[in-house]
Coordinates of N, CA and C in Angstrom, one line a residue:
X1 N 4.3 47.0 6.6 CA 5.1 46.7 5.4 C 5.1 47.8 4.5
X2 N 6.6 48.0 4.0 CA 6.6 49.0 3.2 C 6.1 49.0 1.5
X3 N 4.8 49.6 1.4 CA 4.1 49.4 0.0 C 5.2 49.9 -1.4
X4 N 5.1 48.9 -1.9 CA 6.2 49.1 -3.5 C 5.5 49.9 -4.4
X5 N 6.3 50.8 -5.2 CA 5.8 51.5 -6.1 C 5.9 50.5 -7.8
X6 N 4.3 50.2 -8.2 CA 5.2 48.9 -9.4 C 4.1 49.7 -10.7
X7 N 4.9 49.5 -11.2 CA 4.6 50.2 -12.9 C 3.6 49.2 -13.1
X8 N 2.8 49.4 -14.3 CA 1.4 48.5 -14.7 C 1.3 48.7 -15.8
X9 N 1.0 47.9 -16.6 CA 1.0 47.9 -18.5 C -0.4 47.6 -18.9
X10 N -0.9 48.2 -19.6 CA -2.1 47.3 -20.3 C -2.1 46.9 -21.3
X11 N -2.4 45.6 -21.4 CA -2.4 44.6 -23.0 C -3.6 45.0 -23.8
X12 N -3.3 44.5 -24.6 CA -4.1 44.2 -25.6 C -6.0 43.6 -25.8
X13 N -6.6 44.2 -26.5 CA -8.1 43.5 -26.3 C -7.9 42.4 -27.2
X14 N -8.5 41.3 -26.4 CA -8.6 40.2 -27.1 C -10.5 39.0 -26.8
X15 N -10.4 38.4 -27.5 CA -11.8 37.9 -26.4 C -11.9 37.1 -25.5
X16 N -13.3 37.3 -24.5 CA -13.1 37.1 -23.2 C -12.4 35.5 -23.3
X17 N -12.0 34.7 -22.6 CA -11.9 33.1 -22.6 C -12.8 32.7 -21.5
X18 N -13.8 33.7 -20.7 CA -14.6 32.8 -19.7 C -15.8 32.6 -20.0
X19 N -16.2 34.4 -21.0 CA -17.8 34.8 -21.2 C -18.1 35.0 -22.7
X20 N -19.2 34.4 -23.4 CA -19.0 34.4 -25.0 C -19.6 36.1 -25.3
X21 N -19.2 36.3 -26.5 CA -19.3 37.6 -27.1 C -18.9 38.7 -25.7
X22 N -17.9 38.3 -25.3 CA -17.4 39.8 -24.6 C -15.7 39.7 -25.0
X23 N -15.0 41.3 -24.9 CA -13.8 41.4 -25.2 C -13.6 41.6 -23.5
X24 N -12.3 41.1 -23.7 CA -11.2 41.1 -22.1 C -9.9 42.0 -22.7
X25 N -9.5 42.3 -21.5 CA -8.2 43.2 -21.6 C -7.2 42.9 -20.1
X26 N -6.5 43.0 -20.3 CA -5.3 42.5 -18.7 C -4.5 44.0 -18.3
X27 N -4.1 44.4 -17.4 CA -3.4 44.6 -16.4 C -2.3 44.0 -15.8
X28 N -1.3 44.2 -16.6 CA 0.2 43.8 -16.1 C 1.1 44.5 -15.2
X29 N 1.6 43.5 -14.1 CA 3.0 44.0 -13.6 C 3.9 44.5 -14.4
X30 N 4.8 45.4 -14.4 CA 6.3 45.3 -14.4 C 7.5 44.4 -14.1
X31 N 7.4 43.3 -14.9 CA 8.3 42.1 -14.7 C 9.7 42.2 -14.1
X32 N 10.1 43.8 -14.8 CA 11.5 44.1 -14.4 C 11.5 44.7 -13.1
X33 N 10.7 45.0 -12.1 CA 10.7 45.1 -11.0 C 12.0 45.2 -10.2
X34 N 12.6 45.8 -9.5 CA 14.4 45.1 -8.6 C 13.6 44.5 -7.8
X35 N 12.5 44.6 -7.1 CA 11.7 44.0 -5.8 C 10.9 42.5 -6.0
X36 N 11.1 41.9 -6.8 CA 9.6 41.3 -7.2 C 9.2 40.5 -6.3
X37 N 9.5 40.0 -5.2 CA 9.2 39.1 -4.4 C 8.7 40.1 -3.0
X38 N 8.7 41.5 -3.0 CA 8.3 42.5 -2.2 C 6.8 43.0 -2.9
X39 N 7.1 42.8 -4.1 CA 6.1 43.1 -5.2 C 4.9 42.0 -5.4
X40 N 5.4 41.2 -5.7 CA 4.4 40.2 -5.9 C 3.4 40.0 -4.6
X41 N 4.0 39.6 -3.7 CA 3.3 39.4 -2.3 C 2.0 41.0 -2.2
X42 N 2.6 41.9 -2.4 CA 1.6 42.6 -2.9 C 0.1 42.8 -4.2
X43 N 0.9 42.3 -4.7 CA -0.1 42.3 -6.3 C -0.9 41.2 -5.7
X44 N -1.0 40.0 -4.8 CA -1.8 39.3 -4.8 C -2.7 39.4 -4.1
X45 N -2.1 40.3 -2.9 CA -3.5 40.6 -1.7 C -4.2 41.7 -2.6
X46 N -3.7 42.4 -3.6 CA -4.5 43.5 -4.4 C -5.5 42.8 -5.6
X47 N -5.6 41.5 -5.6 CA -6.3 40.8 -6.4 C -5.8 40.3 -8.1
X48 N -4.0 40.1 -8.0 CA -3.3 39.8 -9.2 C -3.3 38.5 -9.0
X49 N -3.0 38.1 -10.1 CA -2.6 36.4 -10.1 C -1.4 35.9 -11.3
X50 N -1.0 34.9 -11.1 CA 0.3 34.8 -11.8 C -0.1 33.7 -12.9
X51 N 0.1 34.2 -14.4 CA 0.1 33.1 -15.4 C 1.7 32.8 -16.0
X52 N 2.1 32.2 -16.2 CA 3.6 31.9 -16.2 C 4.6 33.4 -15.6
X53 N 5.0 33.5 -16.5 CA 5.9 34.9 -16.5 C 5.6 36.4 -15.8
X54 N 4.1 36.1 -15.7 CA 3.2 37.4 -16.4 C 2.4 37.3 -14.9
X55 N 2.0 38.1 -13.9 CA 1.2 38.9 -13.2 C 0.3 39.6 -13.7
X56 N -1.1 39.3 -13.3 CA -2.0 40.4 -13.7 C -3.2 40.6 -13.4
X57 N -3.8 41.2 -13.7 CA -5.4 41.4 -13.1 C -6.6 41.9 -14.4
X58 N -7.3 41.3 -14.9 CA -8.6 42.1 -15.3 C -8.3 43.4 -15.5
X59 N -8.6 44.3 -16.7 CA -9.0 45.8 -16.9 C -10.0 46.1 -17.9
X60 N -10.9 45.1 -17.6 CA -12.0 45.4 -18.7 C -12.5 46.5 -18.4
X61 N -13.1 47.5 -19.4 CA -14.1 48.2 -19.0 C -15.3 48.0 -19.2
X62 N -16.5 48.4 -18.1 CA -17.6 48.0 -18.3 C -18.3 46.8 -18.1
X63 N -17.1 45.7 -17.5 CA -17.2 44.2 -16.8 C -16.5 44.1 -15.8
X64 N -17.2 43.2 -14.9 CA -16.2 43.2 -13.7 C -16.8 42.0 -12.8
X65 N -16.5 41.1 -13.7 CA -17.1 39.6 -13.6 C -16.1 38.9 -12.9
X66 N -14.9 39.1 -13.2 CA -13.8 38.4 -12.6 C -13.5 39.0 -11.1
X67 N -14.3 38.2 -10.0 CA -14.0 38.2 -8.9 C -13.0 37.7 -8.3
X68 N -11.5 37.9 -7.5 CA -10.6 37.4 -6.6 C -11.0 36.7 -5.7
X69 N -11.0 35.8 -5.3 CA -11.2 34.8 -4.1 C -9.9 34.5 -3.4
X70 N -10.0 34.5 -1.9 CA -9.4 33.4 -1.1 C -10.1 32.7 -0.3
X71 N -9.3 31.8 -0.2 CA -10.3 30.6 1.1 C -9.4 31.1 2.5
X72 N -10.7 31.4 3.7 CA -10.0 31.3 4.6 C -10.0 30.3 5.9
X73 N -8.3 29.8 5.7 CA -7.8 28.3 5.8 C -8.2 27.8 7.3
X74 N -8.5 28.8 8.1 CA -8.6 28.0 9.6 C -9.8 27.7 9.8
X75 N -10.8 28.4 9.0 CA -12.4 27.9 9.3 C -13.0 27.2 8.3
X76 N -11.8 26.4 7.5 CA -12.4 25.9 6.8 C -13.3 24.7 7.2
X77 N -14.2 24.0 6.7 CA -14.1 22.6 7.3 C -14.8 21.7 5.9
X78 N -14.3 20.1 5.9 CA -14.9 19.7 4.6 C -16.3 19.2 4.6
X79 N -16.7 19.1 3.1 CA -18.2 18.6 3.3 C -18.1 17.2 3.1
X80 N -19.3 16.9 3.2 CA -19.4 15.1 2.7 C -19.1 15.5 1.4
X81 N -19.0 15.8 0.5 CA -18.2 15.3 -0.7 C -16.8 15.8 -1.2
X82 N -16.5 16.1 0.2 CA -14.9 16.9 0.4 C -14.4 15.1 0.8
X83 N -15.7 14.9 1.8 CA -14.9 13.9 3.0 C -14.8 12.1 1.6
X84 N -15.3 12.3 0.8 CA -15.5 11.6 0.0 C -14.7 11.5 -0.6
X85 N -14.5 12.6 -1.3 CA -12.8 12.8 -1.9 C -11.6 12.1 -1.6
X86 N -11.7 12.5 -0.6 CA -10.3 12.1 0.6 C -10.3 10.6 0.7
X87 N -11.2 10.0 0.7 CA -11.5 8.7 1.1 C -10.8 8.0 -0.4
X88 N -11.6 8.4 -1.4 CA -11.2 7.9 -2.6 C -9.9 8.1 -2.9
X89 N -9.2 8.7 -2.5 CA -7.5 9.5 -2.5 C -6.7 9.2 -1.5
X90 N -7.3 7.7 -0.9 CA -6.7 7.7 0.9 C -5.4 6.7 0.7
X91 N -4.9 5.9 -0.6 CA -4.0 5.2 -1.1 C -3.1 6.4 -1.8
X92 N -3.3 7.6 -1.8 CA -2.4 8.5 -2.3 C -1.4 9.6 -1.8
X93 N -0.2 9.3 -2.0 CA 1.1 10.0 -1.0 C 1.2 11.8 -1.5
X94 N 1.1 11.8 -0.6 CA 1.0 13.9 -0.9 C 2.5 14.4 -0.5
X95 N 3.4 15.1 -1.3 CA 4.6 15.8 -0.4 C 4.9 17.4 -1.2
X96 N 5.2 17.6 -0.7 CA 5.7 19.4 -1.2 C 6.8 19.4 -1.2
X97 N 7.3 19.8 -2.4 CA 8.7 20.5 -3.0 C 9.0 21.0 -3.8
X98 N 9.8 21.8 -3.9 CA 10.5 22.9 -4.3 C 10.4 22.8 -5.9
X99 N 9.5 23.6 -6.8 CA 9.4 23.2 -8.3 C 10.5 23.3 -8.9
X100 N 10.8 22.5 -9.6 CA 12.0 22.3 -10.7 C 11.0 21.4 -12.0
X101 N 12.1 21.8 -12.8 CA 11.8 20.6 -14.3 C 12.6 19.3 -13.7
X102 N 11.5 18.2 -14.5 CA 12.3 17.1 -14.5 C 11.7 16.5 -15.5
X103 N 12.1 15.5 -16.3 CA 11.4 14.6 -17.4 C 9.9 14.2 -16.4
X104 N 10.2 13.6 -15.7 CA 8.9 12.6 -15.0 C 7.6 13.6 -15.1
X105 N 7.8 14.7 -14.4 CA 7.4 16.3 -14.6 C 6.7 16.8 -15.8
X106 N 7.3 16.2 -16.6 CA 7.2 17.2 -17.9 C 6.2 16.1 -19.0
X107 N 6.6 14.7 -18.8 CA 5.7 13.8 -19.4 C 4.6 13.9 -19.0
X108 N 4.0 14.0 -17.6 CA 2.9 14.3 -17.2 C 2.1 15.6 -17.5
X109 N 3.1 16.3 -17.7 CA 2.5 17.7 -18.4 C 1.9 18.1 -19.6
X110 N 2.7 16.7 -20.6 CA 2.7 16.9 -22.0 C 1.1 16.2 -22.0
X111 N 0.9 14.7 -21.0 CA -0.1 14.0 -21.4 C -1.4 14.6 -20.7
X112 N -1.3 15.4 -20.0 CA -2.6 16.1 -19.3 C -2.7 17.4 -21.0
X113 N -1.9 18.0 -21.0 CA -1.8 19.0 -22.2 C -2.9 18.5 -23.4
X114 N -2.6 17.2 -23.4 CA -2.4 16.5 -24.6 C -4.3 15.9 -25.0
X115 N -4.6 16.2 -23.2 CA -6.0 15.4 -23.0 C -7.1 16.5 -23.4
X116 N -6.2 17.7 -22.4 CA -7.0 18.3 -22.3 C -7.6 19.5 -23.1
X117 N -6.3 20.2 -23.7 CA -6.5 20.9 -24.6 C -5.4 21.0 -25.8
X118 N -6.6 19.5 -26.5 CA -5.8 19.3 -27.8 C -6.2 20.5 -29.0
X119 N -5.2 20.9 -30.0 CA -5.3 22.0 -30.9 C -5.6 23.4 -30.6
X120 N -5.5 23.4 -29.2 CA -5.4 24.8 -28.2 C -4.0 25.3 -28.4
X121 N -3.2 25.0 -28.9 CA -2.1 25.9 -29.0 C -1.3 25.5 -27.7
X122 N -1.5 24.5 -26.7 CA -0.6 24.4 -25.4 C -0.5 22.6 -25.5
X123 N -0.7 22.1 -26.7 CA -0.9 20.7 -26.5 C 0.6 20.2 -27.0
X124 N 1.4 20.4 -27.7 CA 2.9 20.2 -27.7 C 3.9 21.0 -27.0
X125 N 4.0 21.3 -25.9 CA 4.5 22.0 -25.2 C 6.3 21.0 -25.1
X126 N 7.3 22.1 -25.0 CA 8.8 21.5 -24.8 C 9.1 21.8 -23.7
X127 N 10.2 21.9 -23.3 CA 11.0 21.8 -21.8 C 10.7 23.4 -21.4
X128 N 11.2 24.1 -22.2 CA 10.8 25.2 -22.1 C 10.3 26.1 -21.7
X129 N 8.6 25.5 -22.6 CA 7.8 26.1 -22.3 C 6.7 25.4 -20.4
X130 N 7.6 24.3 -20.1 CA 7.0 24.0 -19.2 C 7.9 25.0 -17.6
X131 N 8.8 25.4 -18.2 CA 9.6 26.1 -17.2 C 8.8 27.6 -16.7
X132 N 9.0 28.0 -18.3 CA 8.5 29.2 -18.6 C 7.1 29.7 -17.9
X133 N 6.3 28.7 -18.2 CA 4.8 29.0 -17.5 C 4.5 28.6 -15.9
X134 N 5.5 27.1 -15.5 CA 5.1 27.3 -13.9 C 6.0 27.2 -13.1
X135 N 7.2 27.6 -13.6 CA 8.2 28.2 -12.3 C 8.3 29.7 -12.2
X136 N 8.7 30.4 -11.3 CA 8.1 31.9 -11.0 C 9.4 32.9 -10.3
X137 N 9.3 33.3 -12.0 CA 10.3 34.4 -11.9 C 10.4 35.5 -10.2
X138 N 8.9 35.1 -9.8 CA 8.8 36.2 -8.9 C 9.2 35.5 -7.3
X139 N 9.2 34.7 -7.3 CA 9.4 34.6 -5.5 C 9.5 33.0 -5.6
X140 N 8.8 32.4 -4.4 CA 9.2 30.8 -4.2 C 7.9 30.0 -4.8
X141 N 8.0 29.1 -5.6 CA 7.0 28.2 -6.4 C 7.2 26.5 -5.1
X142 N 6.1 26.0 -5.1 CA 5.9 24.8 -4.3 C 5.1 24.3 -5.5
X143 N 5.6 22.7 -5.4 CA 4.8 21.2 -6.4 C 4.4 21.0 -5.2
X144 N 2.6 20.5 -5.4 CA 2.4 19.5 -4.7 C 2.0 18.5 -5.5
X145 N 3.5 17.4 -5.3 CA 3.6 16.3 -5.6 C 2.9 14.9 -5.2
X146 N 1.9 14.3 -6.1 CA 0.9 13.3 -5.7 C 1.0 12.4 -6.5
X147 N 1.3 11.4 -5.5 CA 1.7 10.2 -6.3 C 0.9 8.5 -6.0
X148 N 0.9 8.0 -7.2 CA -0.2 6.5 -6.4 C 1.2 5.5 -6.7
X149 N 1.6 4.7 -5.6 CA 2.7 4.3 -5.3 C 3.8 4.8 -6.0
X150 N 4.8 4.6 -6.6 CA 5.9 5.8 -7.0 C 5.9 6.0 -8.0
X151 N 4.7 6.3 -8.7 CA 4.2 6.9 -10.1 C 3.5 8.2 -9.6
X152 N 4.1 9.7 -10.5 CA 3.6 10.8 -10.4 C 2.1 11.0 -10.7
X153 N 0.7 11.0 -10.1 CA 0.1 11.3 -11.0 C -0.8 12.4 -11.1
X154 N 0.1 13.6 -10.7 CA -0.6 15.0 -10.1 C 0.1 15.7 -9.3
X155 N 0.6 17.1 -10.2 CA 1.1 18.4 -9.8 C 0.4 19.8 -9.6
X156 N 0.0 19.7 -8.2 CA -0.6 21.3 -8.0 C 0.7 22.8 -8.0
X157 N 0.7 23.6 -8.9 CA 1.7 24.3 -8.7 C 1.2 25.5 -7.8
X158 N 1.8 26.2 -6.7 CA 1.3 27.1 -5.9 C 2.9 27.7 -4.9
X159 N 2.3 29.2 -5.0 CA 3.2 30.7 -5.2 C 3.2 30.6 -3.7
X160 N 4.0 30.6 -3.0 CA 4.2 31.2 -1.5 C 4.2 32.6 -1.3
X161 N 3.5 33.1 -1.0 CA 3.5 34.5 -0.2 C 3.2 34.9 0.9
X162 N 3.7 36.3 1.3 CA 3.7 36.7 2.4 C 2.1 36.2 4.0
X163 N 1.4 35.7 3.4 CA 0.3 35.9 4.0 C -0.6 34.3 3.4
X164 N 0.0 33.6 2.5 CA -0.9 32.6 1.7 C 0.0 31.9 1.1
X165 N -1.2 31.1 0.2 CA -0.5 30.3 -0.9 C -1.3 31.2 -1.9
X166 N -1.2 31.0 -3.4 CA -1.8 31.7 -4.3 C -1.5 30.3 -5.2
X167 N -2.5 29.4 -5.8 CA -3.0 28.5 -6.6 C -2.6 29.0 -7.9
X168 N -1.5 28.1 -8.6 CA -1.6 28.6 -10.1 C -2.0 27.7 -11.0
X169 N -1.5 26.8 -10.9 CA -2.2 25.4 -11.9 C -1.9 24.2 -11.7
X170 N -2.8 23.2 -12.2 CA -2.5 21.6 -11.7 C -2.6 20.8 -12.7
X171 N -2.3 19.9 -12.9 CA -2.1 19.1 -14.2 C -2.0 17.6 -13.3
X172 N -2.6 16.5 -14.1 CA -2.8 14.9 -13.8 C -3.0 14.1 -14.8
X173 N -2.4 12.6 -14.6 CA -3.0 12.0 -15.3 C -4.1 11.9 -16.3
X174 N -4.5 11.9 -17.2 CA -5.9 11.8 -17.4 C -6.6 10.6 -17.3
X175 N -5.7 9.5 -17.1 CA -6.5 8.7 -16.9 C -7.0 8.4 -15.2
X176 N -6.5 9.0 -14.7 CA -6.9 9.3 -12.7 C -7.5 10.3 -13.1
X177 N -8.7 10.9 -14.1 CA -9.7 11.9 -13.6 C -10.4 11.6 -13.2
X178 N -11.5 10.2 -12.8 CA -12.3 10.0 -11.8 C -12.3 10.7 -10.8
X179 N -10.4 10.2 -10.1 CA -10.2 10.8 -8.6 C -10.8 12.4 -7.8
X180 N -10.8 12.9 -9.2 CA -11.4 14.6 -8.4 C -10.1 14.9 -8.0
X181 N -8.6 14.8 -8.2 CA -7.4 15.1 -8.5 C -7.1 17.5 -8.3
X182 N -8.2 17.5 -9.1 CA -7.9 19.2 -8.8 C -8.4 19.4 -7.6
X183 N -9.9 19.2 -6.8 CA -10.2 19.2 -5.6 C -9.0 18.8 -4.7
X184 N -8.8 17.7 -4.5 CA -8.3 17.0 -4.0 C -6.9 17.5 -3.7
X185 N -6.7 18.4 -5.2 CA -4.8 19.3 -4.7 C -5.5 20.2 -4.3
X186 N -6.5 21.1 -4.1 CA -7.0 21.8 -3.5 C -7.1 22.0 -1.6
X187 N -7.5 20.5 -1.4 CA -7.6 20.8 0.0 C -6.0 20.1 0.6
X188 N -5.4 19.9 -0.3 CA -4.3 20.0 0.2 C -3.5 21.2 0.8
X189 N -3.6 22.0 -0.5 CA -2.9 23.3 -0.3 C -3.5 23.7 1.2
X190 N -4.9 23.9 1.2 CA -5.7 24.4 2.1 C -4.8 23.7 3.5
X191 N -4.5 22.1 3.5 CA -4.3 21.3 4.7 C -2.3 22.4 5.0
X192 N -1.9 22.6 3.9 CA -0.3 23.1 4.1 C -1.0 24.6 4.8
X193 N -1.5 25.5 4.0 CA -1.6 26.6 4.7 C -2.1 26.4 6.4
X194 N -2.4 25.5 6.7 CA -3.0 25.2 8.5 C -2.0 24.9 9.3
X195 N -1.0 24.1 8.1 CA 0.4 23.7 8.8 C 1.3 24.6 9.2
X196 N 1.5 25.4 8.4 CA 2.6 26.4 8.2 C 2.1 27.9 8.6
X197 N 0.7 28.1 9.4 CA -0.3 29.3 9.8 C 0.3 30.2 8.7
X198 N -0.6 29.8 7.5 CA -0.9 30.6 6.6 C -2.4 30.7 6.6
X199 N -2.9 31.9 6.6 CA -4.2 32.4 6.4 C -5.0 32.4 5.3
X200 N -4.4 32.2 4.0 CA -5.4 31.9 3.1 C -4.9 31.0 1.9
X201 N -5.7 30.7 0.8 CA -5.2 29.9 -0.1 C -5.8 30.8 -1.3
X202 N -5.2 31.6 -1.8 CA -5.3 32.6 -3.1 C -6.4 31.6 -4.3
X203 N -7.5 31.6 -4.5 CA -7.5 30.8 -5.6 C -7.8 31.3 -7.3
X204 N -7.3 32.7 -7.1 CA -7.7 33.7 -8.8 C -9.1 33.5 -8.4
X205 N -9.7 33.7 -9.9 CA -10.4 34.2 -10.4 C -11.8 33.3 -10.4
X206 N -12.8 34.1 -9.6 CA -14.4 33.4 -9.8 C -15.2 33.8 -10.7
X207 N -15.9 33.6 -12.1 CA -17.1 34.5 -12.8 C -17.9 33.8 -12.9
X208 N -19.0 34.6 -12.6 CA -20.4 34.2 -12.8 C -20.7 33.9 -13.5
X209 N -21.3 32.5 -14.4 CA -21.7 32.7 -15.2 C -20.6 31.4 -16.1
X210 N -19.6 31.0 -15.6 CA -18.8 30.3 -16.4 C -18.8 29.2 -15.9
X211 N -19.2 28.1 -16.5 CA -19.3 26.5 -15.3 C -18.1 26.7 -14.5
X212 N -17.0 26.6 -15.8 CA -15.8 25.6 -15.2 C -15.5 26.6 -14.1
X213 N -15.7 27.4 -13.8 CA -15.3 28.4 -12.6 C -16.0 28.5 -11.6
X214 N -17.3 27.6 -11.4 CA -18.5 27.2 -10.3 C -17.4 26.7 -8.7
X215 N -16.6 25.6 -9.2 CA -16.0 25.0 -8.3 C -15.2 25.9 -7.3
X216 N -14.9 27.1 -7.8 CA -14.4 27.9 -6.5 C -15.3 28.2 -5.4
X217 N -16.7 28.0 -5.7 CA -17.5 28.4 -4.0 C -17.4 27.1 -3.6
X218 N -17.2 26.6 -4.0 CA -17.3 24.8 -3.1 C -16.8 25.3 -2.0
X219 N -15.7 25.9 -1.5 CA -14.6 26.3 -1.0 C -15.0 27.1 -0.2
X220 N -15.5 27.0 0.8 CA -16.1 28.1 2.2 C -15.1 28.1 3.8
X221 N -15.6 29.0 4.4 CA -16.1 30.3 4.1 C -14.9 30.9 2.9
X222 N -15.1 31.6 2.4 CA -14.2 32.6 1.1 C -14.5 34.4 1.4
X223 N -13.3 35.3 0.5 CA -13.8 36.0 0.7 C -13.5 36.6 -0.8
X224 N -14.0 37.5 -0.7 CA -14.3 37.9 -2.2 C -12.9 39.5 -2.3
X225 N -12.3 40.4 -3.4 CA -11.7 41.6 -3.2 C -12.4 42.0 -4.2
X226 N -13.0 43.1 -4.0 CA -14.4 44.2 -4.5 C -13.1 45.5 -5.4
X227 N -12.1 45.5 -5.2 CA -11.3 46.4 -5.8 C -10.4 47.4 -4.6
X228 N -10.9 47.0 -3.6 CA -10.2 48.0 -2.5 C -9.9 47.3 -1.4
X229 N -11.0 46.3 -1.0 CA -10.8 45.7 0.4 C -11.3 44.0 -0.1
X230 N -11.2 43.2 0.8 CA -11.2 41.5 0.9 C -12.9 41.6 2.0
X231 N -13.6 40.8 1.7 CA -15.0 40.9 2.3 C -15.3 39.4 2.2
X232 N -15.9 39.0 3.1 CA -16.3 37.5 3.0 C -17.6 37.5 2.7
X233 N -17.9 36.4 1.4 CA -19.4 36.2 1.4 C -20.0 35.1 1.6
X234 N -21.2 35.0 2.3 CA -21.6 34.0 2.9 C -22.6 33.4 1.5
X235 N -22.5 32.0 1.6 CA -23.1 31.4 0.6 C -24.9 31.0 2.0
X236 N -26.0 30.7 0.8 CA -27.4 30.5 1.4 C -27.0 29.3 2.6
X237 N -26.6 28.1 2.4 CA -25.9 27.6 3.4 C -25.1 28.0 4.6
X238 N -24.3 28.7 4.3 CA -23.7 28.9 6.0 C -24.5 29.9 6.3
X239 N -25.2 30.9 5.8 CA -26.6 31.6 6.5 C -27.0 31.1 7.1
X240 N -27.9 29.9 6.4 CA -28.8 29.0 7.1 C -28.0 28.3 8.4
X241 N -27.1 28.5 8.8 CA -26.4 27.5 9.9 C -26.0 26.6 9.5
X242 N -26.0 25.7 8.3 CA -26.1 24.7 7.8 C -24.0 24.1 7.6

C-alpha cells in the first residue's frame, strides 16, 4: 500500500484528562486531506484515534503513558466473566448499521450524556453536536445497535478500516448499567471482526495508572504500538498458561 504524505498540527497544552497534575498536548491530522479514507486507515495502524472531527495521537513531552492497543480478534477467547456477560445479555438483539442521526439515536445520547457527565460541558448536547462527534468525516462509521425488545438501549460507534475496527464510543441507557453494556459492545465488535476476517479491534488508548482505563487489558491477547512497531504483551496469566 501506497504510504500518504499527511501534514500534522500540534494543539494546544491543556491538562492531562487521565493523570492529575500533568499537562497533555495532541497531535493532529490534517482534516483537509484529498485522501482521508487512504489516510486514516493509516493514522490508526500508526497509533491515532478518532474524537469526532479530529484524528490524533498524544505529543506530550516527557510522558508517554498513553499506550495504543489492539485486540487480536482470532485468538481471542472469553473469560468466565466475559461468559457471564453474555449470559446476562442473552435477551438482547445485536445488529450493525450504517451510522446516521435519528431522534431515537440522539435521545439516548442526550440521557446517557445527561447521567454521565452532567456540567462537563457535553451534557446538553443538540443534533448537531451529535453528528459532529460520531459520524466520520474520514471513511465508513458502523452503530452497533443493541436493543432489549424494540427499545434502543445501546450504541457502540466503531471506524472501519483497512485492517480493523477502531472503537470510538458507546453510549446506553443508564438505567441498563448493571448489564456491563460497554463490555458487552466490546465483544461484539470483537465477534464482527471474526466475521468479516478482520484482525483487530483498535481500542485507543491504555494509561497506567487511570482506573477507568484498567478495562482495556481485560481484552487478551493485545498488542501494544511502542511508537514504531505493534508488539504483543503478555499479561502474568497467559504466561502462566492460564
Amino acid at each position: 500500500m501506497i504510504q500518504q504524505r499527511i501534514k500534522l498540527y500540534q494543539g494546544s497544552i491543556n491538562p492531562c484528562s487521565y493523570l492529575d497534575d500533568r499537562e497533555a498536548v495532541n497531535i493532529y491530522a490534517d482534516p483537509h486531506h484529498p485522501n482521508p479514507r487512504a489516510v486514516y486507515n493509516q493514522l490508526i495502524k500508526r497509533g491515532f484515534r478518532r474524537s469526532g472531527e479530529y484524528v490524533y495521537r498524544p505529543g506530550c513531552t516527557g510522558c508517554s503513558a498513553c499506550i495504543p492497543v489492539r485486540i487480536l480478534c482470532d485468538e481471542f477467547r472469553m473469560r468466565r466473566t466475559d461468559r457471564r456477560n453474555c449470559k446476562r445479555n442473552q435477551d438482547l438483539k445485536v445488529d450493525f448499521r450504517e451510522a446516521c442521526y435519528t431522534d431515537e439515536y440522539f435521545q439516548l445520547y442526550q440521557r446517557y450524556l445527561a447521567a454521565r457527565h452532567p456540567d462537563g460541558g457535553m451534557d446538553d448536547p443538540d443534533p448537531e453536536d451529535f453528528e459532529r462527534f460520531l459520524l466520520n468525516p474520514w471513511g465508513e462509521t458502523l452503530f452497533v445497535d443493541i436493543r432489549l425488545e424494540r427499545q434502543v438501549i445501546a450504541v457502540a460507534v466503531t471506524d472501519a478500516t483497512a485492517d480493523g475496527l477502531s472503537a470510538v464510543y458507546t453510549f446506553f441507557d443508564p438505567e441498563h448499567a448493571d448489564r456491563g453494556l460497554g463490555r458487552f459492545s466490546i465483544m461484539q465488535q470483537i465477534e464482527l471482526c471474526k466475521a468479516i476476517k478482520l484482525p483487530y479491534l483498535y481500542l485507543g488508548y491504555w494509561v497506567d495508572g487511570c482506573q477507568k482505563m484498567q478495562y482495556k487489558t481485560d481484552f487478551q491477547p493485545q498488542e501494544h504500538f511502542d511508537g514504531h512497531q505493534w508488539q504483543e504483551v503478555l499479561t502474568a496469566e497467559r504466561k502462566a498458561g492460564e
